[in-house]
Amino acid sequence: MLTDDQDRESFTLSTTFNAGKPVGAVVSAFAILRHLAAQEGAVSSAQVARALGLNPSTCFNILKTLAAERVVQFEEVGKAYRLGAGLLELAGSALDQVGYTRLLHPELERLAAVWQTPMTAWLRVSDHRVMLVDQAVSSSAIQIHMRIGHRLPLLVGALGRCMAAHAGLPVEEMRRQYAAVRQDNPPPFEQFLAEVEEARTAGYAVDRDGFTRGVTTVSSPILDDEGRPFLALSAVGLTAQFSDERTAAMAADLRDTTRRIGRLLAGPGRAAAPLSPRETTR
């Protein structure tokens, strides 16, 4: 969990707007939502107010309103707040409207069928967290299940290498975030940085047994118009099912898929990533 000072630094309320006068309550509400998105667990109204420098009474009333709208969930035990299911409905609608779901889900289904491995799509929701927004299961007898809306630290597993490769985070910020990730068998930070560089060059990353023993993840990012990662596709399965040859072929398929989706989402106005030999023969 971030400290109050770190939260204050990361979520300072913006005072720069292109036009018009900002509505203070709306600005504060979004700052609160971003703060909750960066937490690993529920936090009290007093903690939120202190971290963001808000009036305690104002913060409490905004949280109660957000809870009534279901975008925030109130936990009676501990009198604390976390993000609510209403946000998932909004996020799902947003993904549908901009075409993400239309493009992503068929590709996830194809990848899962081809590689007999569960496939997942992770949305970058802040500089600290990603959220599971879609998935496709395979017909394999062994499955690893996760719920839609599940959140993870930004730098976790293979998708963390992909995010770090393109997110533009300073090394010291990556060091701080990486140290906070709970992993079964984390490699040294210097090795993590080397793997980040490999992910930047290769267009994908692999994590074997690092985040969770016995589990391997293979990920590739989808980049926005500025070359920053906003989504990642990941394969997740038991390490015993991932031979070196199979992993390399799966990773190349994931990379080609994310580049193709990135070009379709960006349209003709953005320079596309170069086609790989695999893609030119499709």
Short mmCIF file of C-alpha atoms in Angstrom, two decimals:
data_model
loop_
_atom_site.label_atom_id
_atom_site.label_comp_id
_atom_site.label_asym_id
_atom_site.label_seq_id
_atom_site.Cartn_x
_atom_site.Cartn_y
_atom_site.Cartn_z
CA MET A 1 0.00 0.00 0.00
CA LEU A 2 1.24 3.48 -0.82
CA THR A 3 2.19 5.84 1.96
CA ASP A 4 0.27 9.08 2.44
CA ASP A 5 3.16 11.13 1.04
CA GLN A 6 3.37 8.93 -2.03
CA ASP A 7 -0.37 9.14 -2.57
CA ARG A 8 -0.30 12.90 -2.23
CA GLU A 9 2.49 13.14 -4.76
CA SER A 10 0.84 10.74 -7.21
CA PHE A 11 -2.68 12.13 -6.99
CA THR A 12 -2.27 15.87 -6.47
CA LEU A 13 -5.44 17.56 -7.69
CA SER A 14 -4.92 19.12 -11.12
CA THR A 15 -5.46 22.85 -11.52
CA THR A 16 -4.67 23.07 -15.23
CA PHE A 17 -7.62 22.84 -17.62
CA ASN A 18 -8.00 23.66 -21.27
CA ALA A 19 -11.22 25.61 -20.88
CA GLY A 20 -13.98 26.42 -18.45
CA LYS A 21 -14.08 26.34 -14.70
CA PRO A 22 -13.59 22.94 -13.04
CA VAL A 23 -16.23 21.71 -10.61
CA GLY A 24 -14.40 21.09 -7.37
CA ALA A 25 -16.56 18.20 -6.20
CA VAL A 26 -16.07 16.36 -9.50
CA VAL A 27 -12.30 16.90 -9.43
CA SER A 28 -12.21 15.61 -5.85
CA ALA A 29 -14.39 12.61 -6.71
CA PHE A 30 -12.03 11.51 -9.48
CA ALA A 31 -9.01 12.04 -7.24
CA ILE A 32 -10.67 9.79 -4.65
CA LEU A 33 -11.38 7.10 -7.26
CA ARG A 34 -7.79 7.17 -8.48
CA HIS A 35 -6.55 6.97 -4.90
CA LEU A 36 -8.75 3.94 -4.19
CA ALA A 37 -7.53 2.32 -7.41
CA ALA A 38 -3.95 2.52 -6.13
CA GLN A 39 -4.73 0.75 -2.83
CA GLU A 40 -4.39 -2.96 -2.18
CA GLY A 41 -7.29 -2.96 0.28
CA ALA A 42 -10.10 -0.85 1.64
CA VAL A 43 -9.24 2.47 3.32
CA SER A 44 -11.17 4.76 5.65
CA SER A 45 -12.59 8.14 4.75
CA ALA A 46 -10.11 9.80 7.12
CA GLN A 47 -7.19 8.09 5.40
CA VAL A 48 -8.40 9.23 1.98
CA ALA A 49 -8.94 12.81 3.16
CA ARG A 50 -5.49 12.96 4.76
CA ALA A 51 -3.74 11.49 1.70
CA LEU A 52 -5.40 13.89 -0.74
CA GLY A 53 -5.50 16.97 1.47
CA LEU A 54 -9.32 17.14 1.35
CA ASN A 55 -11.68 18.47 3.99
CA PRO A 56 -12.69 15.38 6.03
CA SER A 57 -16.41 16.22 5.89
CA THR A 58 -16.30 16.87 2.13
CA CYS A 59 -14.38 13.63 1.54
CA PHE A 60 -16.87 11.64 3.63
CA ASN A 61 -19.87 13.07 1.74
CA ILE A 62 -18.28 12.37 -1.66
CA LEU A 63 -17.52 8.80 -0.64
CA LYS A 64 -21.08 8.26 0.57
CA THR A 65 -22.39 9.59 -2.75
CA LEU A 66 -20.04 7.38 -4.75
CA ALA A 67 -21.13 4.40 -2.65
CA ALA A 68 -24.79 5.19 -3.36
CA GLU A 69 -23.93 5.18 -7.09
CA ARG A 70 -22.15 1.80 -6.65
CA VAL A 71 -18.80 3.01 -8.01
CA VAL A 72 -17.44 2.69 -4.48
CA GLN A 73 -18.16 -0.13 -2.04
CA PHE A 74 -18.48 0.52 1.70
CA GLU A 75 -17.28 -2.21 4.05
CA GLU A 76 -19.08 -2.14 7.37
CA VAL A 77 -16.26 -4.04 9.04
CA GLY A 78 -13.54 -1.46 9.39
CA LYS A 79 -15.74 1.38 8.07
CA ALA A 80 -13.64 1.49 4.90
CA TYR A 81 -14.08 1.99 1.16
CA ARG A 82 -12.85 0.27 -1.99
CA LEU A 83 -13.77 0.51 -5.67
CA GLY A 84 -17.20 -0.90 -6.44
CA ALA A 85 -18.83 -3.05 -9.12
CA GLY A 86 -20.44 -0.02 -10.75
CA LEU A 87 -17.07 0.95 -12.17
CA LEU A 88 -16.84 -2.38 -13.97
CA GLU A 89 -20.12 -1.66 -15.73
CA LEU A 90 -18.83 1.75 -16.82
CA ALA A 91 -15.48 0.32 -17.89
CA GLY A 92 -17.17 -2.44 -19.87
CA SER A 93 -19.41 0.06 -21.65
CA ALA A 94 -16.43 2.29 -22.42
CA LEU A 95 -14.49 -0.62 -23.87
CA ASP A 96 -17.49 -1.56 -26.01
CA GLN A 97 -18.00 1.98 -27.29
CA VAL A 98 -14.42 2.43 -28.47
CA GLY A 99 -14.33 -1.04 -30.00
CA TYR A 100 -11.88 -2.68 -27.59
CA THR A 101 -14.17 -5.57 -26.67
CA ARG A 102 -15.18 -6.14 -30.29
CA LEU A 103 -11.52 -6.49 -31.25
CA LEU A 104 -10.13 -8.11 -28.12
CA HIS A 105 -12.49 -10.92 -27.28
CA PRO A 106 -12.39 -12.81 -30.60
CA GLU A 107 -8.61 -12.65 -30.47
CA LEU A 108 -8.56 -13.94 -26.90
CA GLU A 109 -10.85 -16.80 -27.93
CA ARG A 110 -8.61 -17.64 -30.89
CA LEU A 111 -5.43 -17.58 -28.80
CA ALA A 112 -6.99 -19.72 -26.08
CA ALA A 113 -8.15 -22.28 -28.64
CA VAL A 114 -4.87 -22.39 -30.56
CA TRP A 115 -2.63 -22.68 -27.49
CA GLN A 116 -5.06 -24.49 -25.15
CA THR A 117 -4.18 -21.91 -22.51
CA PRO A 118 -6.35 -19.31 -20.73
CA MET A 119 -5.89 -15.80 -22.17
CA THR A 120 -6.50 -12.55 -20.30
CA ALA A 121 -6.71 -8.82 -21.11
CA TRP A 122 -5.44 -6.30 -18.56
CA LEU A 123 -6.26 -2.59 -18.61
CA ARG A 124 -3.80 -0.13 -17.09
CA VAL A 125 -5.96 1.89 -14.69
CA SER A 126 -3.23 3.97 -13.03
CA ASP A 127 0.53 4.30 -12.75
CA HIS A 128 0.38 1.56 -10.10
CA ARG A 129 -2.36 -0.93 -11.05
CA VAL A 130 -3.84 -3.02 -13.86
CA MET A 131 -7.33 -4.55 -13.96
CA LEU A 132 -8.61 -7.70 -15.64
CA VAL A 133 -11.22 -6.62 -18.19
CA ASP A 134 -11.67 -9.73 -20.37
CA GLN A 135 -10.61 -13.36 -20.60
CA ALA A 136 -11.07 -16.53 -22.60
CA VAL A 137 -10.76 -20.04 -21.22
CA SER A 138 -9.44 -23.05 -23.07
CA SER A 139 -10.71 -26.63 -23.25
CA SER A 140 -7.73 -27.81 -21.22
CA ALA A 141 -8.60 -29.95 -18.20
CA ILE A 142 -6.52 -27.65 -15.97
CA GLN A 143 -7.70 -24.05 -15.72
CA ILE A 144 -6.56 -20.99 -13.78
CA HIS A 145 -9.55 -18.77 -13.06
CA MET A 146 -9.61 -15.05 -12.23
CA ARG A 147 -12.61 -12.76 -11.87
CA ILE A 148 -13.22 -9.78 -14.13
CA GLY A 149 -12.27 -6.65 -12.20
CA HIS A 150 -9.40 -8.33 -10.36
CA ARG A 151 -6.58 -5.82 -9.90
CA LEU A 152 -2.84 -6.40 -9.71
CA PRO A 153 0.23 -4.21 -9.24
CA LEU A 154 1.46 -2.65 -12.47
CA LEU A 155 4.84 -4.40 -12.40
CA VAL A 156 3.65 -7.93 -11.69
CA GLY A 157 4.74 -10.90 -13.78
CA ALA A 158 5.25 -10.82 -17.53
CA LEU A 159 2.72 -8.04 -18.08
CA GLY A 160 4.69 -5.94 -15.57
CA ARG A 161 7.81 -6.21 -17.75
CA CYS A 162 5.75 -5.10 -20.75
CA MET A 163 4.20 -2.17 -18.88
CA ALA A 164 7.57 -1.05 -17.50
CA ALA A 165 9.14 -1.25 -20.95
CA HIS A 166 6.87 1.47 -22.33
CA ALA A 167 5.37 3.38 -19.37
CA GLY A 168 8.24 5.85 -19.06
CA LEU A 169 8.64 5.32 -15.32
CA PRO A 170 11.91 6.51 -13.73
CA VAL A 171 14.17 3.69 -12.55
CA GLU A 172 13.76 4.66 -8.90
CA GLU A 173 9.98 4.62 -9.22
CA MET A 174 10.18 1.16 -10.80
CA ARG A 175 12.47 0.06 -7.98
CA ARG A 176 9.99 1.28 -5.37
CA GLN A 177 6.99 -0.35 -7.04
CA TYR A 178 8.84 -3.60 -7.73
CA ALA A 179 9.90 -3.90 -4.09
CA ALA A 180 6.26 -3.59 -3.03
CA VAL A 181 5.01 -6.44 -5.26
CA ARG A 182 4.37 -9.64 -3.33
CA GLN A 183 5.94 -12.49 -5.32
CA ASP A 184 6.84 -16.08 -4.56
CA ASN A 185 10.24 -15.98 -6.23
CA PRO A 186 11.15 -12.47 -7.40
CA PRO A 187 14.35 -12.05 -9.41
CA PRO A 188 16.74 -9.27 -8.32
CA PHE A 189 15.73 -5.80 -9.49
CA GLU A 190 18.72 -5.61 -11.85
CA GLN A 191 17.53 -8.79 -13.58
CA PHE A 192 14.01 -7.35 -13.74
CA LEU A 193 15.39 -4.24 -15.49
CA ALA A 194 17.27 -6.40 -18.00
CA GLU A 195 14.05 -8.30 -18.74
CA VAL A 196 12.23 -4.98 -19.18
CA GLU A 197 14.74 -4.04 -21.87
CA GLU A 198 14.28 -7.42 -23.53
CA ALA A 199 10.51 -6.88 -23.52
CA ARG A 200 10.94 -3.47 -25.16
CA THR A 201 12.92 -5.05 -27.98
CA ALA A 202 11.03 -8.32 -28.39
CA GLY A 203 7.49 -6.98 -27.93
CA TYR A 204 6.66 -9.56 -25.25
CA ALA A 205 7.84 -10.88 -21.89
CA VAL A 206 7.82 -14.20 -20.03
CA ASP A 207 7.67 -14.82 -16.28
CA ARG A 208 8.39 -18.37 -15.09
CA ASP A 209 7.52 -19.11 -11.47
CA GLY A 210 8.38 -15.56 -10.35
CA PHE A 211 5.03 -14.16 -9.30
CA THR A 212 3.54 -17.54 -8.39
CA ARG A 213 5.48 -20.80 -8.14
CA GLY A 214 4.37 -23.31 -10.74
CA VAL A 215 2.73 -20.66 -12.93
CA THR A 216 4.10 -19.06 -16.11
CA THR A 217 2.75 -15.96 -17.80
CA VAL A 218 3.48 -14.68 -21.31
CA SER A 219 2.41 -11.12 -22.12
CA SER A 220 2.48 -8.52 -24.86
CA PRO A 221 1.37 -4.86 -24.62
CA ILE A 222 -1.03 -2.81 -26.71
CA LEU A 223 0.29 0.75 -27.03
CA ASP A 224 -1.62 4.01 -27.39
CA ASP A 225 -0.93 6.86 -29.83
CA GLU A 226 2.00 8.03 -27.71
CA GLY A 227 3.56 4.60 -27.47
CA ARG A 228 2.46 4.06 -23.86
CA PRO A 229 0.89 0.78 -22.72
CA PHE A 230 -2.81 0.87 -21.90
CA LEU A 231 -3.65 -2.82 -22.35
CA ALA A 232 -1.78 -6.11 -22.24
CA LEU A 233 -2.76 -9.59 -23.36
CA SER A 234 -1.45 -12.43 -21.22
CA ALA A 235 -1.39 -16.20 -21.36
CA VAL A 236 -1.38 -17.87 -17.96
CA GLY A 237 -0.89 -21.53 -17.15
CA LEU A 238 1.08 -24.16 -15.31
CA THR A 239 4.82 -23.97 -15.92
CA ALA A 240 4.92 -27.68 -16.75
CA GLN A 241 2.82 -26.92 -19.85
CA PHE A 242 5.26 -24.27 -21.17
CA SER A 243 8.22 -25.80 -22.98
CA ASP A 244 10.77 -23.34 -24.35
CA GLU A 245 9.69 -23.98 -27.94
CA ARG A 246 5.98 -23.66 -27.18
CA THR A 247 6.53 -20.52 -25.10
CA ALA A 248 8.52 -18.81 -27.88
CA ALA A 249 5.85 -19.58 -30.49
CA MET A 250 3.03 -18.47 -28.19
CA ALA A 251 4.87 -15.24 -27.34
CA ALA A 252 5.34 -14.44 -31.04
CA ASP A 253 1.63 -15.03 -31.67
CA LEU A 254 0.71 -12.75 -28.77
CA ARG A 255 3.06 -10.03 -30.03
CA ASP A 256 1.70 -10.20 -33.56
CA THR A 257 -1.85 -10.08 -32.20
CA THR A 258 -1.29 -7.04 -29.96
CA ARG A 259 0.44 -5.15 -32.77
CA ARG A 260 -2.44 -5.91 -35.11
CA ILE A 261 -5.00 -4.76 -32.53
CA GLY A 262 -2.96 -1.65 -31.83
CA ARG A 263 -3.00 -0.69 -35.52
CA LEU A 264 -6.76 -1.28 -35.78
CA LEU A 265 -7.49 0.80 -32.68
CA ALA A 266 -5.17 3.61 -33.72
CA GLY A 267 -6.47 3.96 -37.26
CA PRO A 268 -4.47 5.42 -40.15
CA GLY A 269 -3.24 8.46 -38.23
CA ARG A 270 -0.60 6.62 -36.22
CA ALA A 271 2.56 5.03 -37.49
CA ALA A 272 2.12 1.30 -37.13
CA ALA A 273 4.59 -1.06 -35.57
CA PRO A 274 6.49 -2.91 -38.28
CA LEU A 275 5.06 -6.19 -39.46
CA SER A 276 6.86 -9.29 -38.32
CA PRO A 277 7.61 -12.07 -40.82
CA ARG A 278 4.75 -14.09 -39.30
CA GLU A 279 2.27 -11.29 -39.94
CA THR A 280 3.33 -10.71 -43.54
CA THR A 281 2.42 -14.29 -44.38
CA ARG A 282 -1.07 -14.18 -42.88
#
